Every structure is written in C-alpha cells, then in structure tokens.
Amino acid sequence: MLCHSRPLRHEYAWRRLDRTLERHIGCRLVALPTVDGDCAVADRSGARRLLRLAGRSAGTAGPVSWSRTASCLHALLVAGHTLDELRSLTVLRDG
C-alpha cells in the first residue's frame, strides 16, 4: 500500500495513481487526497473509487490522517472486500 500525502485535483489524481501502480508492481492499493477533501484510491484489479473523508476540516487532513485511511482500506481489501463493495464508504475522522 502506498499513500501520497499532497492533495491533487481529480484529473491529476487518477494519472498519479495509475503511474504508481505501474511502477510499483508489488503494490496492491494506492491512495491520495484530492483538493476538495476526497480520497482517491485505486487497486491492482483496476478498480477506482473516490471516497469522502467526513469530519471537521476533512480537506485539510494531514499525511497521518491520509495514511490511516489508506491503511484501513488496505485492511478491508485483505479481509476479502473489494473497492466496488466500499463504494458508499464514508471515513470518519476527528479534528
């Protein structure tokens, strides 16, 4: 699992995720924040999702919050879920 911490606009996020998966063949999941507070994720199967990070100041979440989000998503994938199943997932955070 790799997580980018610098927020990107949506049109750049997907290209960055695709390039990261191409370059790191052992990586199963890539996630990065978008400038509007979402979390763009892509997995090795080709699935892509835009997940909402809910909570105060969600769009200004720092690298630790984004890393935790990506770690939780990775755990759900390892447990047998797919990104398609997580389509309606909302990640809650404090602060």
Coordinates of N, CA, C and O in Angstrom, one line a residue:
M1 N 0.8 -1.2 0.0 CA 0.0 0.0 0.0 C 0.9 1.2 0.0 O 1.8 1.3 0.8
L2 N 0.6 2.1 -0.9 CA 1.3 3.4 -0.9 C 0.3 4.5 -0.8 O -0.8 4.4 -1.3
C3 N 0.7 5.6 -0.1 CA -0.2 6.7 0.1 C 0.5 8.0 -0.2 O 1.6 8.3 0.4
H4 N 0.0 8.8 -1.1 CA 0.5 10.1 -1.4 C -0.1 11.1 -0.4 O -1.3 11.0 -0.1
S5 N 0.7 12.1 0.1 CA 0.1 13.0 1.1 C -0.2 14.3 0.5 O -1.0 15.1 1.1
R6 N 0.3 14.7 -0.7 CA 0.0 16.0 -1.2 C -1.3 16.0 -2.0 O -1.4 15.2 -3.0
P7 N -2.3 16.8 -1.7 CA -3.6 16.7 -2.4 C -3.4 17.2 -3.9 O -2.7 18.1 -4.2
L8 N -4.2 16.5 -4.7 CA -4.2 16.8 -6.2 C -5.6 17.0 -6.7 O -6.6 16.5 -6.1
R9 N -5.7 17.7 -7.8 CA -7.0 17.8 -8.5 C -7.4 16.5 -9.1 O -6.5 15.7 -9.4
H10 N -8.7 16.2 -9.2 CA -9.2 14.9 -9.7 C -8.5 14.4 -10.9 O -8.1 13.3 -11.1
E11 N -8.4 15.3 -11.9 CA -7.8 14.9 -13.2 C -6.4 14.5 -13.1 O -5.9 13.6 -13.9
Y12 N -5.6 15.0 -12.1 CA -4.2 14.5 -11.9 C -4.2 13.3 -11.0 O -3.2 12.5 -11.1
A13 N -5.1 13.2 -10.1 CA -5.1 12.1 -9.2 C -5.1 10.7 -9.8 O -4.3 9.9 -9.5
W14 N -6.0 10.6 -10.8 CA -6.1 9.2 -11.4 C -4.8 8.9 -12.2 O -4.4 7.7 -12.2
R15 N -4.2 9.9 -12.9 CA -2.9 9.6 -13.6 C -1.8 9.2 -12.6 O -1.1 8.3 -12.8
R16 N -1.8 9.9 -11.5 CA -0.8 9.6 -10.5 C -0.9 8.2 -9.9 O 0.0 7.5 -9.7
L17 N -2.2 7.8 -9.6 CA -2.5 6.5 -9.1 C -2.1 5.4 -10.1 O -1.4 4.4 -9.7
D18 N -2.5 5.6 -11.3 CA -2.1 4.6 -12.4 C -0.6 4.5 -12.5 O -0.1 3.4 -12.6
R19 N 0.1 5.6 -12.6 CA 1.6 5.5 -12.7 C 2.2 4.9 -11.5 O 3.2 4.1 -11.7
T20 N 1.7 5.1 -10.3 CA 2.3 4.5 -9.1 C 2.1 3.0 -9.2 O 3.0 2.2 -8.9
L21 N 0.9 2.5 -9.6 CA 0.7 1.1 -9.7 C 1.5 0.5 -10.7 O 2.0 -0.7 -10.6
E22 N 1.8 1.2 -11.8 CA 2.7 0.6 -12.9 C 4.1 0.5 -12.4 O 4.8 -0.5 -12.7
R23 N 4.6 1.5 -11.7 CA 6.0 1.5 -11.2 C 6.2 0.6 -10.1 O 7.4 0.1 -9.9
H24 N 5.2 0.3 -9.2 CA 5.4 -0.5 -8.0 C 4.6 -1.7 -8.1 O 3.5 -1.8 -7.6
I25 N 5.1 -2.7 -8.8 CA 4.3 -3.9 -9.2 C 3.8 -4.7 -7.9 O 2.9 -5.5 -8.0
G26 N 4.5 -4.6 -6.8 CA 4.1 -5.3 -5.6 C 3.0 -4.5 -4.8 O 2.6 -5.1 -3.8
C27 N 2.7 -3.4 -5.2 CA 1.7 -2.6 -4.5 C 0.3 -3.0 -4.9 O -0.1 -3.0 -6.1
R28 N -0.6 -3.2 -3.9 CA -2.0 -3.6 -4.1 C -2.9 -2.4 -4.2 O -3.9 -2.4 -4.9
L29 N -2.6 -1.4 -3.4 CA -3.5 -0.2 -3.2 C -2.7 1.1 -3.2 O -1.7 1.1 -2.5
V30 N -3.3 2.1 -3.9 CA -2.7 3.4 -3.8 C -3.8 4.4 -3.5 O -4.9 4.3 -4.0
A31 N -3.5 5.3 -2.6 CA -4.5 6.3 -2.2 C -3.8 7.7 -2.2 O -2.6 7.8 -1.9
L32 N -4.6 8.7 -2.5 CA -4.1 10.1 -2.3 C -5.3 11.0 -2.1 O -6.4 10.8 -2.5
P33 N -5.0 12.1 -1.3 CA -6.1 13.1 -1.1 C -6.3 13.9 -2.3 O -5.4 14.2 -3.1
T34 N -7.5 14.4 -2.5 CA -7.8 15.4 -3.5 C -8.0 16.8 -2.9 O -8.3 16.8 -1.7
V35 N -7.9 17.8 -3.7 CA -8.0 19.2 -3.1 C -9.4 19.5 -2.5 O -9.5 20.4 -1.6
D36 N -10.4 18.7 -2.8 CA -11.7 19.0 -2.3 C -12.1 18.1 -1.1 O -13.2 18.1 -0.7
G37 N -11.1 17.4 -0.6 CA -11.3 16.6 0.6 C -11.7 15.2 0.4 O -12.0 14.4 1.4
D38 N -11.7 14.7 -0.8 CA -12.0 13.3 -1.1 C -10.7 12.5 -1.0 O -9.6 13.0 -0.8
C39 N -10.8 11.2 -1.0 CA -9.6 10.3 -1.0 C -9.8 9.4 -2.3 O -10.7 8.7 -2.4
A40 N -8.9 9.6 -3.3 CA -8.9 8.8 -4.5 C -8.1 7.6 -4.3 O -7.0 7.6 -3.8
V41 N -8.7 6.4 -4.6 CA -8.0 5.1 -4.4 C -8.1 4.3 -5.6 O -9.1 4.3 -6.3
A42 N -7.1 3.5 -5.9 CA -7.1 2.5 -7.0 C -6.4 1.3 -6.5 O -5.4 1.3 -5.7
D43 N -6.9 0.1 -6.9 CA -6.2 -1.1 -6.5 C -5.7 -1.9 -7.7 O -5.9 -1.5 -8.9
R44 N -5.0 -2.9 -7.5 CA -4.3 -3.7 -8.5 C -5.3 -4.3 -9.5 O -5.0 -4.5 -10.7
S45 N -6.5 -4.5 -9.1 CA -7.5 -5.1 -10.0 C -8.0 -4.1 -11.0 O -8.7 -4.5 -12.0
G46 N -7.7 -2.9 -10.9 CA -8.1 -1.8 -11.8 C -9.3 -1.0 -11.3 O -9.8 -0.1 -11.9
A47 N -9.8 -1.4 -10.1 CA -10.9 -0.7 -9.5 C -10.4 0.7 -9.0 O -9.3 0.9 -8.6
R48 N -11.3 1.7 -9.2 CA -11.0 3.1 -8.7 C -12.2 3.6 -7.9 O -13.4 3.3 -8.3
R49 N -12.0 4.3 -6.9 CA -13.1 4.9 -6.1 C -12.6 6.2 -5.6 O -11.5 6.5 -5.3
L50 N -13.6 7.1 -5.4 CA -13.4 8.4 -4.8 C -14.2 8.3 -3.5 O -15.4 8.1 -3.5
L51 N -13.5 8.3 -2.4 CA -14.2 8.2 -1.1 C -14.2 9.6 -0.4 O -13.2 10.3 -0.4
R52 N -15.3 9.8 0.3 CA -15.4 11.1 1.1 C -14.8 10.9 2.5 O -15.1 9.9 3.2
L53 N -14.0 11.8 2.9 CA -13.5 11.8 4.3 C -14.3 12.8 5.0 O -14.3 14.0 4.8
A54 N -15.1 12.3 6.0 CA -16.1 13.2 6.7 C -15.5 13.6 8.0 O -14.7 12.9 8.6
G55 N -15.9 14.8 8.5 CA -15.4 15.3 9.7 C -15.0 16.8 9.6 O -14.9 17.3 8.4
R56 N -14.7 17.4 10.6 CA -14.2 18.8 10.6 C -12.9 18.9 9.8 O -12.0 18.1 10.0
S57 N -12.8 19.9 9.0 CA -11.6 20.1 8.2 C -11.1 18.9 7.4 O -9.9 18.7 7.3
A58 N -12.0 18.1 6.9 CA -11.6 16.9 6.2 C -10.6 17.2 5.0 O -9.7 16.5 4.8
G59 N -10.9 18.3 4.3 CA -10.0 18.7 3.2 C -8.6 19.1 3.6 O -7.7 19.1 2.8
T60 N -8.4 19.3 4.9 CA -7.0 19.7 5.3 C -6.4 18.6 6.2 O -5.4 18.9 6.9
A61 N -6.9 17.4 6.0 CA -6.3 16.3 6.7 C -4.8 16.2 6.3 O -4.4 16.3 5.2
G62 N -4.0 15.9 7.3 CA -2.5 15.8 7.1 C -2.1 14.4 6.6 O -3.0 13.5 6.5
P63 N -0.8 14.2 6.4 CA -0.3 12.9 6.0 C -0.7 11.7 6.9 O -1.0 10.6 6.4
V64 N -0.7 12.0 8.2 CA -1.1 10.9 9.1 C -2.5 10.4 8.9 O -2.8 9.2 8.9
S65 N -3.5 11.4 8.8 CA -4.9 11.0 8.6 C -5.0 10.3 7.2 O -5.7 9.3 7.2
W66 N -4.4 10.7 6.2 CA -4.5 10.0 4.9 C -3.9 8.6 5.0 O -4.4 7.7 4.4
S67 N -2.7 8.5 5.7 CA -2.1 7.2 5.8 C -3.0 6.2 6.6 O -3.1 5.1 6.2
R68 N -3.7 6.7 7.6 CA -4.6 5.9 8.4 C -5.7 5.4 7.5 O -6.2 4.3 7.6
T69 N -6.3 6.3 6.7 CA -7.4 6.0 5.8 C -6.9 4.9 4.8 O -7.6 3.9 4.6
A70 N -5.8 5.1 4.2 CA -5.3 4.1 3.2 C -5.0 2.8 3.9 O -5.3 1.7 3.4
S71 N -4.5 2.8 5.1 CA -4.3 1.6 5.9 C -5.5 0.8 6.2 O -5.6 -0.4 6.0
C72 N -6.6 1.5 6.5 CA -7.9 0.9 6.8 C -8.4 0.3 5.5 O -9.0 -0.8 5.5
L73 N -8.3 1.0 4.4 CA -8.8 0.4 3.1 C -8.0 -0.8 2.8 O -8.6 -1.8 2.3
H74 N -6.7 -0.8 3.0 CA -5.9 -2.0 2.7 C -6.4 -3.2 3.5 O -6.5 -4.3 3.0
A75 N -6.6 -2.9 4.8 CA -7.1 -4.0 5.7 C -8.4 -4.6 5.2 O -8.6 -5.8 5.2
L76 N -9.3 -3.7 4.7 CA -10.6 -4.2 4.2 C -10.4 -5.1 3.0 O -11.1 -6.1 2.8
L77 N -9.5 -4.7 2.1 CA -9.2 -5.5 0.9 C -8.6 -6.8 1.3 O -9.0 -7.9 0.8
V78 N -7.7 -6.8 2.2 CA -7.1 -8.1 2.7 C -8.1 -9.0 3.3 O -8.0 -10.2 3.2
A79 N -9.1 -8.4 4.0 CA -10.2 -9.2 4.6 C -11.2 -9.7 3.6 O -12.1 -10.4 4.0
G80 N -11.0 -9.4 2.3 CA -11.8 -10.0 1.3 C -12.8 -9.1 0.6 O -13.5 -9.5 -0.3
H81 N -12.9 -7.8 1.0 CA -13.8 -6.9 0.4 C -13.1 -6.3 -0.9 O -11.9 -6.5 -1.1
T82 N -13.9 -5.7 -1.7 CA -13.4 -5.1 -2.9 C -13.7 -3.6 -2.9 O -14.6 -3.2 -2.1
L83 N -13.0 -2.8 -3.7 CA -13.3 -1.4 -3.7 C -14.8 -1.1 -4.2 O -15.4 -0.2 -3.8
D84 N -15.3 -2.0 -5.1 CA -16.7 -1.8 -5.5 C -17.6 -2.0 -4.3 O -18.6 -1.2 -4.3
E85 N -17.4 -2.9 -3.4 CA -18.2 -3.0 -2.2 C -18.1 -1.8 -1.3 O -19.1 -1.6 -0.6
L86 N -17.0 -1.1 -1.4 CA -16.8 0.0 -0.5 C -17.3 1.3 -1.1 O -16.9 2.4 -0.6
R87 N -18.0 1.3 -2.2 CA -18.5 2.4 -2.9 C -19.1 3.5 -2.0 O -18.9 4.7 -2.2
S88 N -19.9 3.1 -1.1 CA -20.6 4.0 -0.2 C -19.9 4.3 1.1 O -20.5 4.9 2.0
L89 N -18.7 3.9 1.2 CA -17.9 4.0 2.5 C -17.7 5.5 2.7 O -17.3 6.3 1.9
T90 N -17.9 5.9 4.0 CA -17.5 7.3 4.4 C -16.5 7.1 5.6 O -16.8 6.4 6.5
V91 N -15.4 7.7 5.5 CA -14.4 7.6 6.5 C -14.5 8.7 7.5 O -14.5 9.9 7.1
L92 N -14.7 8.4 8.7 CA -14.9 9.5 9.8 C -13.5 9.8 10.4 O -12.7 8.9 10.6
R93 N -13.3 11.0 10.7 CA -12.1 11.4 11.4 C -12.4 12.4 12.4 O -13.4 13.1 12.3
D94 N -11.5 12.6 13.4 CA -11.7 13.6 14.4 C -10.9 14.9 13.9 O -10.1 14.8 13.1
G95 N -11.2 15.9 14.6 CA -10.5 17.1 14.4 C -10.9 17.9 13.2 O -10.4 18.5 12.5

